[in-house]
Tab-separated table of C-alpha atoms in Angstrom:
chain	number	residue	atom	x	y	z
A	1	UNK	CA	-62.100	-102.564	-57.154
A	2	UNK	CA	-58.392	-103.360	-55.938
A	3	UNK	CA	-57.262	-105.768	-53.223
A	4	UNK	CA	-54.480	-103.385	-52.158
A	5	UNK	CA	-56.577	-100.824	-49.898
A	6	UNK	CA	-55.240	-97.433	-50.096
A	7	UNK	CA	-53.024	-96.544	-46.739
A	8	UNK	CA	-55.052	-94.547	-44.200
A	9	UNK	CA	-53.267	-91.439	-42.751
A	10	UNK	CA	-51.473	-91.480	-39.441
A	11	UNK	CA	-53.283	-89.060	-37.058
A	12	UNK	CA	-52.615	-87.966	-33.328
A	13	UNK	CA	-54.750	-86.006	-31.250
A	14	UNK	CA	-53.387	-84.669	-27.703
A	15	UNK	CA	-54.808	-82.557	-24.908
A	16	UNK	CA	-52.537	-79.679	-23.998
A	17	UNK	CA	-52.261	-76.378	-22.002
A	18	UNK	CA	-52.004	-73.032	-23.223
A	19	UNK	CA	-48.323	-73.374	-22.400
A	20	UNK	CA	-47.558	-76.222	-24.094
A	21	UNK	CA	-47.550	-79.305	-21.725
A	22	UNK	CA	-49.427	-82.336	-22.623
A	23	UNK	CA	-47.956	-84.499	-19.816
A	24	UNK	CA	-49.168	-83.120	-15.404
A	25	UNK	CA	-47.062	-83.537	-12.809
A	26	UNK	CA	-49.571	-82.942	-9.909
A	27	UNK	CA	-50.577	-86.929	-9.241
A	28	UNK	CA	-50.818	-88.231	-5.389
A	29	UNK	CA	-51.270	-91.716	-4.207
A	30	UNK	CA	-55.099	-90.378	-3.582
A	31	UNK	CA	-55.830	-88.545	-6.970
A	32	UNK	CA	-53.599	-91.205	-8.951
A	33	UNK	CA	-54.493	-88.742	-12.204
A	34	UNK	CA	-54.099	-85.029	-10.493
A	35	UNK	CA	-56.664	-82.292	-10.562
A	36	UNK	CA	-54.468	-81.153	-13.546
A	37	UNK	CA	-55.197	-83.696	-15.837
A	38	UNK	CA	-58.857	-83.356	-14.632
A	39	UNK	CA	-58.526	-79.843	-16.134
A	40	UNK	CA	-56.783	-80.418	-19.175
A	41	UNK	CA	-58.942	-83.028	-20.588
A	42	UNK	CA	-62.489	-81.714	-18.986
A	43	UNK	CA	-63.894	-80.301	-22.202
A	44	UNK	CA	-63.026	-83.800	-23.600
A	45	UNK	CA	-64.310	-85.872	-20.966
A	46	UNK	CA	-67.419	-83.871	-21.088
A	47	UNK	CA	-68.684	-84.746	-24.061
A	48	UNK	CA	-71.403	-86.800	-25.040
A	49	UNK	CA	-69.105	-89.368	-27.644
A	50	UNK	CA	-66.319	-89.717	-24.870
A	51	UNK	CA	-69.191	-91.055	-22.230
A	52	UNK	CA	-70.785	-93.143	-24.668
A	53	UNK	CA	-67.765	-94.614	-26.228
A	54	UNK	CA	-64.954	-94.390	-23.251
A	55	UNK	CA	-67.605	-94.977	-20.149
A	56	UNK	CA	-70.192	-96.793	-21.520
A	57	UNK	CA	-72.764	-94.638	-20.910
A	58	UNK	CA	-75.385	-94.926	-23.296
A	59	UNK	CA	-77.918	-92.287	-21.512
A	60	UNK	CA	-77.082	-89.890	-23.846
A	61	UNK	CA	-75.756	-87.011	-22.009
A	62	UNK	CA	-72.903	-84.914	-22.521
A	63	UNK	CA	-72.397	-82.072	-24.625
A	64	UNK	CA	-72.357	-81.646	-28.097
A	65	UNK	CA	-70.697	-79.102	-30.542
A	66	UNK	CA	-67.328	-78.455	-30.786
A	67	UNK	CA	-66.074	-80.121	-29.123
A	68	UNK	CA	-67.957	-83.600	-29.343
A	69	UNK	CA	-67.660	-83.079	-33.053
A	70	UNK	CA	-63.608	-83.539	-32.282
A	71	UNK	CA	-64.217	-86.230	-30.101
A	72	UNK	CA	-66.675	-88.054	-32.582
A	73	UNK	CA	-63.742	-87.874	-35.046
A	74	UNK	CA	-60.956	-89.154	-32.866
A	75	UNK	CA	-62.825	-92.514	-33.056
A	76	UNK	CA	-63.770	-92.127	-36.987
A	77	UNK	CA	-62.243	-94.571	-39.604
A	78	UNK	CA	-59.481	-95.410	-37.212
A	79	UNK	CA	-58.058	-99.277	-38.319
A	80	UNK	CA	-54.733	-99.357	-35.747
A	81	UNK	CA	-53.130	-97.575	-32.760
A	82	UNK	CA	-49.565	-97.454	-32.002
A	83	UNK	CA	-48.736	-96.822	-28.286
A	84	UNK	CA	-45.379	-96.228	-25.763
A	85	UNK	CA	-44.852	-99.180	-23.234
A	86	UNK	CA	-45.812	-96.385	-20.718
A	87	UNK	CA	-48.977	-95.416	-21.916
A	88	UNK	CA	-49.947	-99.500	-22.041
A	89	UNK	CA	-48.517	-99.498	-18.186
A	90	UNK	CA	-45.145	-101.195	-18.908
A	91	UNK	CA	-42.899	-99.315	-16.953
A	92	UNK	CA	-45.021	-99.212	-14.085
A	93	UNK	CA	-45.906	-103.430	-14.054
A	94	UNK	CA	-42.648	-104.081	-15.948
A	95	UNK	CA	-42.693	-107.647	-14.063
A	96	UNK	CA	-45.871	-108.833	-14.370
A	97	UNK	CA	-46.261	-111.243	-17.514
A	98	UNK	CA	-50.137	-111.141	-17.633
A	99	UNK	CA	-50.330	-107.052	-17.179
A	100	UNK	CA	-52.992	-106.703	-19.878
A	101	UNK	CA	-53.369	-103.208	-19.803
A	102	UNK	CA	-55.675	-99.964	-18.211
A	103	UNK	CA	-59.002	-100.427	-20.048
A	104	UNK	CA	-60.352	-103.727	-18.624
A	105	UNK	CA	-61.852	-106.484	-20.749
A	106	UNK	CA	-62.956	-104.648	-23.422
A	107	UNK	CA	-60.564	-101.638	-24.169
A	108	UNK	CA	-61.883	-98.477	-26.174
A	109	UNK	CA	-59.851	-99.525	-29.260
A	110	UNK	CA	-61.683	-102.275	-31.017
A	111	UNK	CA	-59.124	-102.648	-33.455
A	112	UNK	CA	-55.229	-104.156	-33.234
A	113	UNK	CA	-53.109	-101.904	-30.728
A	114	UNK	CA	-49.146	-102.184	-31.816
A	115	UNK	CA	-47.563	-101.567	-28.291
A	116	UNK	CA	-43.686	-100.513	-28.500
A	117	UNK	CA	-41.536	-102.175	-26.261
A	118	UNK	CA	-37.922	-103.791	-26.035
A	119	UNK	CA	-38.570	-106.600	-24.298
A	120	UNK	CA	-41.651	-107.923	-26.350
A	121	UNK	CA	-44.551	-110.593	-25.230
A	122	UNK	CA	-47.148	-112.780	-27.059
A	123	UNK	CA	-50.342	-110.811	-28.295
A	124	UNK	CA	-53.099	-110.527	-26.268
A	125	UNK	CA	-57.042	-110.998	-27.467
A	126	UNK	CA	-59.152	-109.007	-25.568
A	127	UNK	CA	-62.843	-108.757	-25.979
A	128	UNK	CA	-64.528	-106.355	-28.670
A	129	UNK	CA	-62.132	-106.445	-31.147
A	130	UNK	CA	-58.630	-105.496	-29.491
A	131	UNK	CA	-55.465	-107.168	-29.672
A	132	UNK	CA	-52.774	-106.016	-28.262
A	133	UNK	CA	-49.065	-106.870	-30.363
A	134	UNK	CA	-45.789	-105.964	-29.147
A	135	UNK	CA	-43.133	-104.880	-31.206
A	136	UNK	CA	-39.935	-103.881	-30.807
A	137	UNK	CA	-39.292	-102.128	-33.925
A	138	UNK	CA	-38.145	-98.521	-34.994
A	139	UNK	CA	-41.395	-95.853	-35.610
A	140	UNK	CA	-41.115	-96.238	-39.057
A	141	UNK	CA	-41.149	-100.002	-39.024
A	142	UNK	CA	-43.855	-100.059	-36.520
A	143	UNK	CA	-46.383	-98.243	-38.438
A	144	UNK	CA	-45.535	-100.263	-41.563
A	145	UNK	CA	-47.016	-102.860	-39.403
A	146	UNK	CA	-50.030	-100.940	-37.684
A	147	UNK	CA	-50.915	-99.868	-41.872
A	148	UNK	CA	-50.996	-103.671	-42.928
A	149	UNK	CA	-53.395	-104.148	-39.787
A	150	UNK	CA	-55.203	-101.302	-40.245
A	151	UNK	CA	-56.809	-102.584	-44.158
A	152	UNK	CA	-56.616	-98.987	-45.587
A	153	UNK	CA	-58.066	-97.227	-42.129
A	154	UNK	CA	-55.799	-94.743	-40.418
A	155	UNK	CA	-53.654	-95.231	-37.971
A	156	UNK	CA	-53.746	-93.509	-35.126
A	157	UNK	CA	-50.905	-92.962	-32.761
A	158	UNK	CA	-52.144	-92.594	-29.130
A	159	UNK	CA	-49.085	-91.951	-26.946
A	160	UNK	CA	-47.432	-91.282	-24.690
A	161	UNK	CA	-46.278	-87.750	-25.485
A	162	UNK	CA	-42.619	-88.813	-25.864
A	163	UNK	CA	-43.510	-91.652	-28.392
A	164	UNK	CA	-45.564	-88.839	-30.612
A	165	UNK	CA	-42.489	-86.324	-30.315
A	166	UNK	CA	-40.344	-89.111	-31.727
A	167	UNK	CA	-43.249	-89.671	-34.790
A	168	UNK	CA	-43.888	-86.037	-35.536
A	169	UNK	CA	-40.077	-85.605	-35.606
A	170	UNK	CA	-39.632	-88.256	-38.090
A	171	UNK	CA	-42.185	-86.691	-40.297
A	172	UNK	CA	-44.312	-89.439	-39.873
A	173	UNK	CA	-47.401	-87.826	-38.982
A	174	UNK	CA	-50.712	-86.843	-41.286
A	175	UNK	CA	-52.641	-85.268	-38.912
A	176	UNK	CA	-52.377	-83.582	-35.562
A	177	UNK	CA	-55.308	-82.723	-33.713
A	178	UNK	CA	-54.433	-80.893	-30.476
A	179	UNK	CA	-56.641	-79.393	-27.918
A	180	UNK	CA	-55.814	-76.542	-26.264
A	181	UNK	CA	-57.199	-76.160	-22.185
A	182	UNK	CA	-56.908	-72.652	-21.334
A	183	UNK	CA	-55.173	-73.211	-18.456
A	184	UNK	CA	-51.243	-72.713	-17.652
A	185	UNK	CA	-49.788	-76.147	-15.954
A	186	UNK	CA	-45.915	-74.614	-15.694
A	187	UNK	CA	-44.440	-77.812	-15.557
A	188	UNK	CA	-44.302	-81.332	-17.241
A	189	UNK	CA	-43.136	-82.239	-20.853
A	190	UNK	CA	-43.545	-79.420	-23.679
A	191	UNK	CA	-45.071	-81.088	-26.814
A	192	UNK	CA	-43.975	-78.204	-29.634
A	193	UNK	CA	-39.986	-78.263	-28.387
A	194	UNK	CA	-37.970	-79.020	-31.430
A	195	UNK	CA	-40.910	-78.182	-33.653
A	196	UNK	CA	-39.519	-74.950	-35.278
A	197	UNK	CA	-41.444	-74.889	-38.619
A	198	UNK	CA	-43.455	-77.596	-38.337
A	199	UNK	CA	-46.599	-75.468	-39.864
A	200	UNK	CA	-44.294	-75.659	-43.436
A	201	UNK	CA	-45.891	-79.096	-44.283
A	202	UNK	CA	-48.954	-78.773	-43.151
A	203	UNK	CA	-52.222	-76.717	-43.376
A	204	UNK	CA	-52.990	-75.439	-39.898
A	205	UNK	CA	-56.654	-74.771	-38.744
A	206	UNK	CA	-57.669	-73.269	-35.857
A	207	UNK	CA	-61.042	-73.929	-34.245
A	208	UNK	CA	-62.444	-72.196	-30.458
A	209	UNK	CA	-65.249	-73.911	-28.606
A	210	UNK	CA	-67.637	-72.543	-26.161
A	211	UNK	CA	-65.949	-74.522	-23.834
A	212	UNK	CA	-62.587	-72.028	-24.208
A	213	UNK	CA	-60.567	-74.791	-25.396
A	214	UNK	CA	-58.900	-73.922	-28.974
A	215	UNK	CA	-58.662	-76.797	-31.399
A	216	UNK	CA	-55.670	-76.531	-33.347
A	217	UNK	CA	-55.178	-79.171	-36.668
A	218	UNK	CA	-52.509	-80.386	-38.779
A	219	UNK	CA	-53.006	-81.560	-42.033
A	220	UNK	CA	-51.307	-82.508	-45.085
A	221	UNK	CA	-51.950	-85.224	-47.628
A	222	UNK	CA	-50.923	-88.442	-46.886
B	1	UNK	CA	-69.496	-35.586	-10.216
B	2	UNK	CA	-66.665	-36.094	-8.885
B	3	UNK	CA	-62.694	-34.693	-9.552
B	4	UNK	CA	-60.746	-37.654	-8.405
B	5	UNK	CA	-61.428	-40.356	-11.876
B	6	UNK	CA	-61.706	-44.093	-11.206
B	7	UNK	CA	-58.754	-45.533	-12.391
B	8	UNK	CA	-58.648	-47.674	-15.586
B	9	UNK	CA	-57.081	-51.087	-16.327
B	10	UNK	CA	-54.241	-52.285	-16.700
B	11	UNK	CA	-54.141	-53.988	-20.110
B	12	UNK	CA	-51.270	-56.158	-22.126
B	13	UNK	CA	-51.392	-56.893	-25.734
B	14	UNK	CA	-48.881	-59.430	-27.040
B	15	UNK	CA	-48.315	-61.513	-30.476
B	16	UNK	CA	-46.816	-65.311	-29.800
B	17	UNK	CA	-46.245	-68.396	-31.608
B	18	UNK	CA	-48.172	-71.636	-30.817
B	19	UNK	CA	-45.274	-73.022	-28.625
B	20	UNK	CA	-45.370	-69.498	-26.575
B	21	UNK	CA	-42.728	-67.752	-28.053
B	22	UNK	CA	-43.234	-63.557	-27.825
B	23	UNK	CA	-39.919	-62.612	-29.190
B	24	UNK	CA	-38.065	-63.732	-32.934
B	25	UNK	CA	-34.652	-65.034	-33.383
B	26	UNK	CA	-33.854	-64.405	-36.900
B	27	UNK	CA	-32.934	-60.911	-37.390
B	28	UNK	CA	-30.694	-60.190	-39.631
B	29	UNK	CA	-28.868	-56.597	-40.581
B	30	UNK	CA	-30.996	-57.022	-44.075
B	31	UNK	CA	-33.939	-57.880	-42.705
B	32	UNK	CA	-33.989	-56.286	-39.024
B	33	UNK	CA	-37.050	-57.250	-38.471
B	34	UNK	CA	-37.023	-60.865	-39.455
B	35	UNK	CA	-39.087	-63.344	-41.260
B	36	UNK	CA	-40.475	-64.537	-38.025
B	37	UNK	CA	-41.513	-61.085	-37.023
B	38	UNK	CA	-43.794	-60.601	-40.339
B	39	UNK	CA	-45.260	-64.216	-39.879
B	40	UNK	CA	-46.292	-63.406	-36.087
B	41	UNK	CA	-47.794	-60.211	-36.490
B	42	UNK	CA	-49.646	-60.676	-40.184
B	43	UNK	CA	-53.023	-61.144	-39.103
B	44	UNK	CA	-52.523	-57.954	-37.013
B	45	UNK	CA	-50.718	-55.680	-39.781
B	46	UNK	CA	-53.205	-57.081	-42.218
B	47	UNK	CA	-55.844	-55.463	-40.490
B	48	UNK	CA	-57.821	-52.246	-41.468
B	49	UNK	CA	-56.913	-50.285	-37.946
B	50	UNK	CA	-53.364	-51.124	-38.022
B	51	UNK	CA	-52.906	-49.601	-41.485
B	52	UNK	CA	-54.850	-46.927	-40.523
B	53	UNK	CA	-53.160	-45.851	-37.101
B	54	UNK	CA	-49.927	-47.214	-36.888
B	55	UNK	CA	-49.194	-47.023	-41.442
B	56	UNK	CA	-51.464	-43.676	-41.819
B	57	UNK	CA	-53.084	-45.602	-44.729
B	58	UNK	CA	-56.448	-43.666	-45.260
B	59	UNK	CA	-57.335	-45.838	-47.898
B	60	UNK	CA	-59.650	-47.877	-45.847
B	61	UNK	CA	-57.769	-51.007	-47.026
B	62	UNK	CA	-57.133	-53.989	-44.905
B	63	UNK	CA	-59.157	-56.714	-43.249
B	64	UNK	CA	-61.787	-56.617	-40.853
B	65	UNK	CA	-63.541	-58.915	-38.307
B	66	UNK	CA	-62.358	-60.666	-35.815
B	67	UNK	CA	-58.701	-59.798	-35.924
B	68	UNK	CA	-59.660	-56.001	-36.329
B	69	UNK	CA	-62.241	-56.039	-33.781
B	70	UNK	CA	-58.876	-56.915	-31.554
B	71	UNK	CA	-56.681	-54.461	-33.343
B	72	UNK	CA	-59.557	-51.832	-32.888
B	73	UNK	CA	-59.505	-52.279	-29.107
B	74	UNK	CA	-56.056	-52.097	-28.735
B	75	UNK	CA	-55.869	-48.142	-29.761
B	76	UNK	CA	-59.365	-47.506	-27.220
B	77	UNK	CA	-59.242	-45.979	-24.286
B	78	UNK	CA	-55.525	-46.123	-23.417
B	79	UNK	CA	-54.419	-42.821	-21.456
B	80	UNK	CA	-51.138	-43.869	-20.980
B	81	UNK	CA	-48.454	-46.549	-21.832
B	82	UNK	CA	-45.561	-48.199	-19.770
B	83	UNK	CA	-42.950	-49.864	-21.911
B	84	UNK	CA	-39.225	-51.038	-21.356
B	85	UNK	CA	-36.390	-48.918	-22.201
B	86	UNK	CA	-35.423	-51.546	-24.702
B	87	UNK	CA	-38.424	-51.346	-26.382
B	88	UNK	CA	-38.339	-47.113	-26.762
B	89	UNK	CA	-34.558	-48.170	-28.051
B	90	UNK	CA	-32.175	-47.416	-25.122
B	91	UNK	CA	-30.704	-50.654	-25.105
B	92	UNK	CA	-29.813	-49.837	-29.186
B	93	UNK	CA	-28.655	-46.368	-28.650
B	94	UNK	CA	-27.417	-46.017	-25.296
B	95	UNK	CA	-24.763	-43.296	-26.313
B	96	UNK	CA	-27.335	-40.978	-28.060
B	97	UNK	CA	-28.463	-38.578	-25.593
B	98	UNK	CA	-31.495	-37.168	-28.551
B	99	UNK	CA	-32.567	-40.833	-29.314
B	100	UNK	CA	-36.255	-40.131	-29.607
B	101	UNK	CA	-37.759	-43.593	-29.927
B	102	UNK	CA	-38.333	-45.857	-33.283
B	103	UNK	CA	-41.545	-44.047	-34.146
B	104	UNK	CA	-40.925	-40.769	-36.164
B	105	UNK	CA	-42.022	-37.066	-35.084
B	106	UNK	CA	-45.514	-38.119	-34.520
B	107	UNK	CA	-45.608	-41.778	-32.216
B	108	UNK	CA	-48.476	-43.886	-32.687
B	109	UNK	CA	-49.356	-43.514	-28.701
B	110	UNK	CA	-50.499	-39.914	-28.503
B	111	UNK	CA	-50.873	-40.015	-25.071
B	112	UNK	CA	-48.033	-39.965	-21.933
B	113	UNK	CA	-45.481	-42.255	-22.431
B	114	UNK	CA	-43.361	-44.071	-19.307
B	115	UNK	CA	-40.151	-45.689	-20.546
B	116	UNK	CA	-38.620	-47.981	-17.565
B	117	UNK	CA	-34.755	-47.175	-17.063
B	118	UNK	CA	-31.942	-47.299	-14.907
B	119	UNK	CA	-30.608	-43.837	-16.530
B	120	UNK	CA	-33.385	-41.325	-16.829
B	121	UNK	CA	-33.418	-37.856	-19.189
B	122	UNK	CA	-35.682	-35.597	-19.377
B	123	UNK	CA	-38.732	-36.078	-20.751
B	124	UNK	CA	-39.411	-35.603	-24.570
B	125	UNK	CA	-42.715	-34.150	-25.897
B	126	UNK	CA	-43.316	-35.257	-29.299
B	127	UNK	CA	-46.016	-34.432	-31.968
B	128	UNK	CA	-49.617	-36.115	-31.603
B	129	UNK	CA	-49.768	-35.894	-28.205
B	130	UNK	CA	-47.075	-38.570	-27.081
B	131	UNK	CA	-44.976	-37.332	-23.845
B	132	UNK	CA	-42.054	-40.043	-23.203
B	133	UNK	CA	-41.236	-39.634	-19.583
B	134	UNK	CA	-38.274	-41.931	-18.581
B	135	UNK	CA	-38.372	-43.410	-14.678
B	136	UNK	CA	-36.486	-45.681	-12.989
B	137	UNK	CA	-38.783	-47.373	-10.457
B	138	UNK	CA	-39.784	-50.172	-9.878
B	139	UNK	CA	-43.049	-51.587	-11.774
B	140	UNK	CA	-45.896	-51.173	-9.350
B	141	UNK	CA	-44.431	-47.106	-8.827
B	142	UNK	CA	-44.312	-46.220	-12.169
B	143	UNK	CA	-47.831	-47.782	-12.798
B	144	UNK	CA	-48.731	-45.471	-10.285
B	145	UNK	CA	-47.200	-42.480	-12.295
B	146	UNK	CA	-48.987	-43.749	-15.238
B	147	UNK	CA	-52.876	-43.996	-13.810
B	148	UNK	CA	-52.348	-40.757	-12.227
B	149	UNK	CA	-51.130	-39.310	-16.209
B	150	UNK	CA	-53.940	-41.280	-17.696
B	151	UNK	CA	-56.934	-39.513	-15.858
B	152	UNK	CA	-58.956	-42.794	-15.530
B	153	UNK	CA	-58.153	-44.120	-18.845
B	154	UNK	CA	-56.610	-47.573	-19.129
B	155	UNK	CA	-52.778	-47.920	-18.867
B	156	UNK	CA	-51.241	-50.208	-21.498
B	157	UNK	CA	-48.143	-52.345	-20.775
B	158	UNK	CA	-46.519	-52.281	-23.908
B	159	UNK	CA	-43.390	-54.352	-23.852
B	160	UNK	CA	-41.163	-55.711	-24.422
B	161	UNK	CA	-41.862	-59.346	-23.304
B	162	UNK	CA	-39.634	-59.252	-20.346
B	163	UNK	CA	-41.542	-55.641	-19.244
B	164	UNK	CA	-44.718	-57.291	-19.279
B	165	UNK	CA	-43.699	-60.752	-17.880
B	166	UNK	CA	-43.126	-58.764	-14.508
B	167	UNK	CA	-46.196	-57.202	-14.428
B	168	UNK	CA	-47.564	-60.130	-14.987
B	169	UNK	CA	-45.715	-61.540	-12.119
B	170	UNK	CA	-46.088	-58.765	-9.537
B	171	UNK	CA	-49.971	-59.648	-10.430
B	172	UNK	CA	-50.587	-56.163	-11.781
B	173	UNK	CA	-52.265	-56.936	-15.274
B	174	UNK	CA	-55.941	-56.630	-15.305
B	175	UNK	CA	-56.856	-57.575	-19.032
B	176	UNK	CA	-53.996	-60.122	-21.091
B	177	UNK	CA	-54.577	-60.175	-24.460
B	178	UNK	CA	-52.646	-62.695	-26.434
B	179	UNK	CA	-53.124	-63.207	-30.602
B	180	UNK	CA	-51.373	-66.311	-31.157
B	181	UNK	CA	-49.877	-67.098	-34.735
B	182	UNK	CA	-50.415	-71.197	-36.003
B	183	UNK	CA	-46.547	-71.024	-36.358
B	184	UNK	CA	-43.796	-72.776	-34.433
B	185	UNK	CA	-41.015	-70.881	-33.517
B	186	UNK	CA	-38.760	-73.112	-31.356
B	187	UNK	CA	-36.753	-70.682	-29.858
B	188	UNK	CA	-37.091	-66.980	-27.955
B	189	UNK	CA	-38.451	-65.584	-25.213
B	190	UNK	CA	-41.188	-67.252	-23.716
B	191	UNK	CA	-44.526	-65.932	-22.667
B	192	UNK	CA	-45.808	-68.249	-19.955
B	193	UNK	CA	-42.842	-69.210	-18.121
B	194	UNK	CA	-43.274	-69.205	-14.470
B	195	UNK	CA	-46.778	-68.412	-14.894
B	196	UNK	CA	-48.464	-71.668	-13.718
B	197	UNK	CA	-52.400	-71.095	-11.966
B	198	UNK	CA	-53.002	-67.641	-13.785
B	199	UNK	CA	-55.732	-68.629	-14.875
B	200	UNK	CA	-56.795	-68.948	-11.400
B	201	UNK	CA	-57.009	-64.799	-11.230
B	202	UNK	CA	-58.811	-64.375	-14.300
B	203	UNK	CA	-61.708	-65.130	-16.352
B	204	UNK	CA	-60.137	-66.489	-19.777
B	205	UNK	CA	-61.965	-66.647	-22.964
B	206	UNK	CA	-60.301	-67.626	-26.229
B	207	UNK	CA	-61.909	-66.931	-29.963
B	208	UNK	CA	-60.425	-68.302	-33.183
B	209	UNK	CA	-60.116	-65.713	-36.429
B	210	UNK	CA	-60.447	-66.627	-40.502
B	211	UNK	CA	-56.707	-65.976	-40.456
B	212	UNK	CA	-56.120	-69.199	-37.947
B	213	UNK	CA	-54.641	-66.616	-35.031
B	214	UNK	CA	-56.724	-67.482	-31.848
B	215	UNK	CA	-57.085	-64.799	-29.372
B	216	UNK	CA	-57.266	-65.631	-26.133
B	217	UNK	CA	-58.199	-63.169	-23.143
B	218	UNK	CA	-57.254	-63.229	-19.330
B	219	UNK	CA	-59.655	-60.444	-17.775
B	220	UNK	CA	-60.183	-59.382	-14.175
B	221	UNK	CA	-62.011	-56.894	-12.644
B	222	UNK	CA	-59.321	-54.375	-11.474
């Protein structure tokens, strides 16, 4: 036994259309999400893991297969999340000091959440495990941070879409996990632009579900 | 019994990249075809049928399954074929009044063959059974032309990727088949542009092969 713990990998998983966009542009003041992102993340939403571990609901329905068995894994072994200001709700409450976040009192992550901003605040304790740091640091520097946190567990990097373009450009990513809606949203931000080649350091898998999504996975050894 | 034959489909069959590219950039006068060109059609040219009806390789060699299965359908039930007059080679050879296609004396088609273009010729009967007729009207009139040559077989839209994008976008493509390689190409023509909600028109089904290519399927009744 060794009191270093091995570093976890750094993993991402998205929700995209066939056409590339992991971001919709469809929201109104009444459907504050859009029917798009509805769409995109249905197969997701419907499964048993994200009801029992994102809405609490411990009745035990949902489905299983393919698709749960990707969502089961998204929560696996996970020690750390990095996330954008925007997907914490920064830019949209950028002047409220006690903004603590989308998820409520007890956020899905049970684990320390590094939140990248430039203007940084004191951490915030929140119940079941998450705290939420903010750093103002580089990617590279961040994760350094989220790894020490993490005790050997990966770190997963949660979004938004432009913060894992900057990490998968950097090289800085294990694993990519991205599931693929059959459905053709035309508009919003492309995650592959830039990408040319990206399959050269990775093994790429390929996985369909009943559900018509495609589950596509990088890998390569940490 | 009747005379008058129902009419077939309309059907598209096109290899892209992960980020939705249909077309390669990196051609070069020693490699015309380009790297990127082997890498997006492997699974396909790797494939028993292909060697078989497009190499004349009676060896039986070459995979089968999934991607076969595909290949297989490709060459059924087609009694005609619409395809671009770059893609016959007129946008190459524009001064060569006996340009007779890329294929040899005996096309892989062998059935009638409608090449789009501004400049028609006469037509060019070739061994095998392939006919290249050349029209210059627009894409719902030469479709026409086509059923009526194909006798209630389906009419294949062949390419290239501009070709089939307006069919696709004058809503006359009743089955879209799409193999799409685990490779990143960054740059080319893409597929989906412009092509937001087609799902909407179609049932879609997607299926994932040994070789990582997914193939996904927009199919209508027509």
């Amino acid at each position: 036994m060794t009191s270093s713990p091995e570093r976890g990998s750094v993993r991402v998983d998205l929700n995209i259309s066939l056409d590339g966009f992991a971001t919709t542009t469809d929201q109104t003041p009444e459907n504050p999400m859009g029917a798009d992102w509805q769409r995109l993340v249905d197969a997701y939403a419907s499964t048993r893991t994200f009801r029992a571990r994102v809405l609490g609901d411990t009745s035990g329905e949902g489905t299983t297969g393919v698709d749960d068995r990707y969502a089961a894994a998204y929560f696996e072994d996970v020690g750390a999340e990095v996330m954008g200001a925007g997907m914490f709700g920064l830019h949209d409450f950028p002047d409220d000091p006690d903004w603590r976040g989308w998820w409520g009192d007890e956020p899905p992550f049970h684990c320390p959440v590094f939140v990248l901003t430039h203007t940084p605040r004191d951490s915030i304790e929140m119940a079941g495990g998450t705290t939420f740091h903010f750093v103002s640091e580089p990617p590279a520097a961040a994760l350094e941070r989220a790894h020490a946190a993490a005790g050997g567990r990966d770190v997963r990097v949660g979004g938004g879409i432009t913060v894992v373009r900057d990490f998968l450009l950097a090289g800085l990513v294990d694993r990519l996990h991205v599931a693929i809606a059959p459905i053709l949203l035309g508009r919003g931000i492309r995650l592959w632009d830039d990408l040319r080649g990206l399959e050269n350091d990775y093994r790429v898998t390929v996985e369909s579900a009943p559900s018509q999504v495609t589950h596509v996975t990088f890998r390569r050894d940490h």
